[in-house]
Amino acid sequence: MTNVLFYGPLGKENSKVVGGGESGNLKTISVLEKAGFNIIRLRKPYPSKSFLSKIKHLAHLSLMPLLLLLKLLKNKDIEIVHISGFYKQLILKELLCIYIVNLFGKKCIYELRAGGVKKAYTEGSFLYKLFFKKAVKSADTILVQGERYVELLNELGAKKIVHYPNYIMGDVTPRDINILENKNLIKIVYFGRMSPTKNVLFTIDICSELKSKQIPFKLELIGEGNSEYIEQIKEKIESENLSDYIKLSPPAFGSKLVEKLKNKHFFIFPTQEPREGHSNALTEAMSLGIVPLCSDFGFNREIINSNKLINIEFNKRAYSDLIIEIWENNLWPTFSGDMQKTVATKFTSAIVQSKLLSVYEK
């Protein structure tokens, strides 16, 4: 059995998953374990709200190369080290980790999670560019979520680059359009982390615009977030007189989430998250035939593969008009089918997992 040391954000022990990075890493670990690899976890630390906790977090992060060194000394039969990195302010620590792996003669896989690789490099300082280039050149394989970064990584001298996007487990089941029982009601959804950068308040603005045009709709917001932001959402729903149109629901997972999503029409995703990468929620929505309307952030454009569904500006009328155009011109079934085809041909476990396992071959 091949022993693998996996370093990255995995959530706190005995607690729920925090976000996309964690769920993606846990999915990777699950795939590797099912393929017969023994995974030794090295968790990226998480800060808490207290000042003392933040100091401890920074100290823990600074010591991470040393902790990785100790893991390798303790487990001499480790053959592969997988570093799930976020570069930017962590680049020096991640570079030191890669150098330690090289020093031990182990195979090093450096995964560049989230978006912002090119922006961070082009806008980075001389030292940042130096450290990033050395990290990319020193790893045996680079895993990257977005295809657009392959050219840059080649220019920087990466030995091997593998496009490793997020994906759904299993296959895509074609959607039966007839299950949409009430065709006079547009069902909209957002699910995932509720935060200002995910622009949930703007989604409510879009709904306000639909209401002003007397378009029959319902929106369900599924997820959780900072209590102050959730309160802002509730206040905005109330102030816009949308209480009868918008439902707030707690997070749902697995079959419970699918049950909530199976009769939805549109997934509104006007994210402004600076580090937006390949959204798990976006891929899940598309796999179920839900038509996404997205901002041009992260890898949204290349995932959706439809310029029509990408909004460059954050204009509530542009979003609402597009919903109405697609619905009233009976274009929804076509877009729904196209989204499922895209996932079926690019973002299923059968397709993506084979890429991952090929990286682990000796």
PDB file of N, CA, C and O in Angstrom, residues 174-207:
ATOM      1  N   PRO A 174     -30.368  12.462 -16.992  1.00  0.00           N
ATOM      2  CA  PRO A 174     -31.114  13.467 -17.760  1.00  0.00           C
ATOM      3  C   PRO A 174     -32.397  13.874 -17.048  1.00  0.00           C
ATOM      4  O   PRO A 174     -33.116  13.029 -16.513  1.00  0.00           O
ATOM      5  N   ARG A 175     -32.669  15.160 -17.051  1.00  0.00           N
ATOM      6  CA  ARG A 175     -33.820  15.680 -16.324  1.00  0.00           C
ATOM      7  C   ARG A 175     -35.104  15.510 -17.131  1.00  0.00           C
ATOM      8  O   ARG A 175     -35.122  15.806 -18.321  1.00  0.00           O
ATOM      9  N   ASP A 176     -36.115  15.047 -16.459  1.00  0.00           N
ATOM     10  CA  ASP A 176     -37.428  14.929 -17.082  1.00  0.00           C
ATOM     11  C   ASP A 176     -38.129  16.274 -16.954  1.00  0.00           C
ATOM     12  O   ASP A 176     -38.530  16.676 -15.864  1.00  0.00           O
ATOM     13  N   ILE A 177     -38.234  16.968 -18.081  1.00  0.00           N
ATOM     14  CA  ILE A 177     -38.811  18.314 -18.059  1.00  0.00           C
ATOM     15  C   ILE A 177     -40.241  18.291 -17.515  1.00  0.00           C
ATOM     16  O   ILE A 177     -40.721  19.258 -16.933  1.00  0.00           O
ATOM     17  N   ASN A 178     -40.936  17.177 -17.651  1.00  0.00           N
ATOM     18  CA  ASN A 178     -42.337  17.097 -17.232  1.00  0.00           C
ATOM     19  C   ASN A 178     -42.512  17.121 -15.710  1.00  0.00           C
ATOM     20  O   ASN A 178     -43.626  17.314 -15.220  1.00  0.00           O
ATOM     21  N   ILE A 179     -41.405  16.924 -14.962  1.00  0.00           N
ATOM     22  CA  ILE A 179     -41.564  16.947 -13.505  1.00  0.00           C
ATOM     23  C   ILE A 179     -41.742  18.364 -12.987  1.00  0.00           C
ATOM     24  O   ILE A 179     -42.041  18.561 -11.813  1.00  0.00           O
ATOM     25  N   LEU A 180     -41.525  19.349 -13.832  1.00  0.00           N
ATOM     26  CA  LEU A 180     -41.723  20.736 -13.417  1.00  0.00           C
ATOM     27  C   LEU A 180     -43.215  21.031 -13.465  1.00  0.00           C
ATOM     28  O   LEU A 180     -43.736  21.564 -14.430  1.00  0.00           O
ATOM     29  N   GLU A 181     -43.884  20.669 -12.377  1.00  0.00           N
ATOM     30  CA  GLU A 181     -45.337  20.606 -12.381  1.00  0.00           C
ATOM     31  C   GLU A 181     -46.036  21.940 -12.630  1.00  0.00           C
ATOM     32  O   GLU A 181     -47.078  21.992 -13.271  1.00  0.00           O
ATOM     33  N   ASN A 182     -45.472  23.031 -12.121  1.00  0.00           N
ATOM     34  CA  ASN A 182     -46.130  24.325 -12.263  1.00  0.00           C
ATOM     35  C   ASN A 182     -45.309  25.224 -13.174  1.00  0.00           C
ATOM     36  O   ASN A 182     -44.405  25.913 -12.734  1.00  0.00           O
ATOM     37  N   LYS A 183     -45.650  25.217 -14.450  1.00  0.00           N
ATOM     38  CA  LYS A 183     -44.859  25.974 -15.415  1.00  0.00           C
ATOM     39  C   LYS A 183     -45.182  27.466 -15.391  1.00  0.00           C
ATOM     40  O   LYS A 183     -44.584  28.246 -16.127  1.00  0.00           O
ATOM     41  N   ASN A 184     -46.116  27.858 -14.525  1.00  0.00           N
ATOM     42  CA  ASN A 184     -46.449  29.274 -14.388  1.00  0.00           C
ATOM     43  C   ASN A 184     -45.701  29.926 -13.233  1.00  0.00           C
ATOM     44  O   ASN A 184     -45.940  31.088 -12.908  1.00  0.00           O
ATOM     45  N   LEU A 185     -44.790  29.156 -12.634  1.00  0.00           N
ATOM     46  CA  LEU A 185     -44.020  29.678 -11.506  1.00  0.00           C
ATOM     47  C   LEU A 185     -42.539  29.396 -11.729  1.00  0.00           C
ATOM     48  O   LEU A 185     -42.129  28.247 -11.883  1.00  0.00           O
ATOM     49  N   ILE A 186     -41.721  30.436 -11.765  1.00  0.00           N
ATOM     50  CA  ILE A 186     -40.281  30.286 -11.936  1.00  0.00           C
ATOM     51  C   ILE A 186     -39.655  30.028 -10.575  1.00  0.00           C
ATOM     52  O   ILE A 186     -39.807  30.835  -9.646  1.00  0.00           O
ATOM     53  N   LYS A 187     -38.938  28.918 -10.456  1.00  0.00           N
ATOM     54  CA  LYS A 187     -38.328  28.548  -9.179  1.00  0.00           C
ATOM     55  C   LYS A 187     -36.816  28.790  -9.237  1.00  0.00           C
ATOM     56  O   LYS A 187     -36.107  28.182 -10.033  1.00  0.00           O
ATOM     57  N   ILE A 188     -36.375  29.684  -8.385  1.00  0.00           N
ATOM     58  CA  ILE A 188     -34.987  30.138  -8.364  1.00  0.00           C
ATOM     59  C   ILE A 188     -34.329  29.659  -7.078  1.00  0.00           C
ATOM     60  O   ILE A 188     -34.989  29.528  -6.039  1.00  0.00           O
ATOM     61  N   VAL A 189     -33.023  29.414  -7.131  1.00  0.00           N
ATOM     62  CA  VAL A 189     -32.330  28.939  -5.940  1.00  0.00           C
ATOM     63  C   VAL A 189     -30.922  29.517  -5.878  1.00  0.00           C
ATOM     64  O   VAL A 189     -30.297  29.812  -6.903  1.00  0.00           O
ATOM     65  N   TYR A 190     -30.457  29.724  -4.659  1.00  0.00           N
ATOM     66  CA  TYR A 190     -29.024  29.891  -4.389  1.00  0.00           C
ATOM     67  C   TYR A 190     -28.724  28.962  -3.224  1.00  0.00           C
ATOM     68  O   TYR A 190     -29.458  28.930  -2.232  1.00  0.00           O
ATOM     69  N   PHE A 191     -27.650  28.196  -3.311  1.00  0.00           N
ATOM     70  CA  PHE A 191     -27.232  27.373  -2.178  1.00  0.00           C
ATOM     71  C   PHE A 191     -25.727  27.447  -2.038  1.00  0.00           C
ATOM     72  O   PHE A 191     -24.982  27.566  -3.020  1.00  0.00           O
ATOM     73  N   GLY A 192     -25.283  27.435  -0.791  1.00  0.00           N
ATOM     74  CA  GLY A 192     -23.859  27.568  -0.513  1.00  0.00           C
ATOM     75  C   GLY A 192     -23.642  28.539   0.641  1.00  0.00           C
ATOM     76  O   GLY A 192     -24.549  28.825   1.425  1.00  0.00           O
ATOM     77  N   ARG A 193     -22.422  29.035   0.718  1.00  0.00           N
ATOM     78  CA  ARG A 193     -22.075  29.959   1.801  1.00  0.00           C
ATOM     79  C   ARG A 193     -22.762  31.303   1.598  1.00  0.00           C
ATOM     80  O   ARG A 193     -22.736  31.869   0.503  1.00  0.00           O
ATOM     81  N   MET A 194     -23.371  31.809   2.647  1.00  0.00           N
ATOM     82  CA  MET A 194     -24.008  33.123   2.615  1.00  0.00           C
ATOM     83  C   MET A 194     -22.990  34.160   3.097  1.00  0.00           C
ATOM     84  O   MET A 194     -22.628  34.185   4.269  1.00  0.00           O
ATOM     85  N   SER A 195     -22.511  34.983   2.190  1.00  0.00           N
ATOM     86  CA  SER A 195     -21.526  35.988   2.561  1.00  0.00           C
ATOM     87  C   SER A 195     -21.617  37.167   1.606  1.00  0.00           C
ATOM     88  O   SER A 195     -22.145  37.026   0.489  1.00  0.00           O
ATOM     89  N   PRO A 196     -21.101  38.331   2.011  1.00  0.00           N
ATOM     90  CA  PRO A 196     -21.131  39.495   1.119  1.00  0.00           C
ATOM     91  C   PRO A 196     -20.469  39.234  -0.225  1.00  0.00           C
ATOM     92  O   PRO A 196     -20.954  39.704  -1.264  1.00  0.00           O
ATOM     93  N   THR A 197     -19.370  38.469  -0.249  1.00  0.00           N
ATOM     94  CA  THR A 197     -18.679  38.229  -1.512  1.00  0.00           C
ATOM     95  C   THR A 197     -19.467  37.313  -2.443  1.00  0.00           C
ATOM     96  O   THR A 197     -19.238  37.322  -3.653  1.00  0.00           O
ATOM     97  N   LYS A 198     -20.410  36.545  -1.890  1.00  0.00           N
ATOM     98  CA  LYS A 198     -21.276  35.708  -2.725  1.00  0.00           C
ATOM     99  C   LYS A 198     -22.481  36.502  -3.232  1.00  0.00           C
ATOM    100  O   LYS A 198     -23.278  35.994  -4.022  1.00  0.00           O
ATOM    101  N   ASN A 199     -22.629  37.736  -2.729  1.00  0.00           N
ATOM    102  CA  ASN A 199     -23.592  38.685  -3.295  1.00  0.00           C
ATOM    103  C   ASN A 199     -25.051  38.252  -3.147  1.00  0.00           C
ATOM    104  O   ASN A 199     -25.857  38.443  -4.065  1.00  0.00           O
ATOM    105  N   VAL A 200     -25.383  37.711  -1.994  1.00  0.00           N
ATOM    106  CA  VAL A 200     -26.753  37.229  -1.788  1.00  0.00           C
ATOM    107  C   VAL A 200     -27.748  38.396  -1.776  1.00  0.00           C
ATOM    108  O   VAL A 200     -28.872  38.268  -2.273  1.00  0.00           O
ATOM    109  N   LEU A 201     -27.339  39.534  -1.244  1.00  0.00           N
ATOM    110  CA  LEU A 201     -28.229  40.703  -1.221  1.00  0.00           C
ATOM    111  C   LEU A 201     -28.569  41.162  -2.634  1.00  0.00           C
ATOM    112  O   LEU A 201     -29.689  41.612  -2.905  1.00  0.00           O
ATOM    113  N   PHE A 202     -27.616  41.034  -3.550  1.00  0.00           N
ATOM    114  CA  PHE A 202     -27.877  41.386  -4.942  1.00  0.00           C
ATOM    115  C   PHE A 202     -28.891  40.428  -5.571  1.00  0.00           C
ATOM    116  O   PHE A 202     -29.715  40.826  -6.397  1.00  0.00           O
ATOM    117  N   THR A 203     -28.836  39.175  -5.170  1.00  0.00           N
ATOM    118  CA  THR A 203     -29.827  38.202  -5.651  1.00  0.00           C
ATOM    119  C   THR A 203     -31.237  38.633  -5.240  1.00  0.00           C
ATOM    120  O   THR A 203     -32.193  38.480  -6.001  1.00  0.00           O
ATOM    121  N   ILE A 204     -31.344  39.196  -4.039  1.00  0.00           N
ATOM    122  CA  ILE A 204     -32.642  39.711  -3.593  1.00  0.00           C
ATOM    123  C   ILE A 204     -33.063  40.905  -4.447  1.00  0.00           C
ATOM    124  O   ILE A 204     -34.245  41.068  -4.768  1.00  0.00           O
ATOM    125  N   ASP A 205     -32.096  41.737  -4.848  1.00  0.00           N
ATOM    126  CA  ASP A 205     -32.397  42.856  -5.761  1.00  0.00           C
ATOM    127  C   ASP A 205     -32.981  42.345  -7.079  1.00  0.00           C
ATOM    128  O   ASP A 205     -33.903  42.943  -7.638  1.00  0.00           O
ATOM    129  N   ILE A 206     -32.418  41.261  -7.583  1.00  0.00           N
ATOM    130  CA  ILE A 206     -32.919  40.664  -8.835  1.00  0.00           C
ATOM    131  C   ILE A 206     -34.383  40.238  -8.651  1.00  0.00           C
ATOM    132  O   ILE A 206     -35.224  40.470  -9.517  1.00  0.00           O
ATOM    133  N   CYS A 207     -34.661  39.648  -7.493  1.00  0.00           N
ATOM    134  CA  CYS A 207     -36.032  39.215  -7.211  1.00  0.00           C
ATOM    135  C   CYS A 207     -36.977  40.403  -7.089  1.00  0.00           C
ATOM    136  O   CYS A 207     -38.141  40.338  -7.523  1.00  0.00           O
TER     137      CYS A 207
END
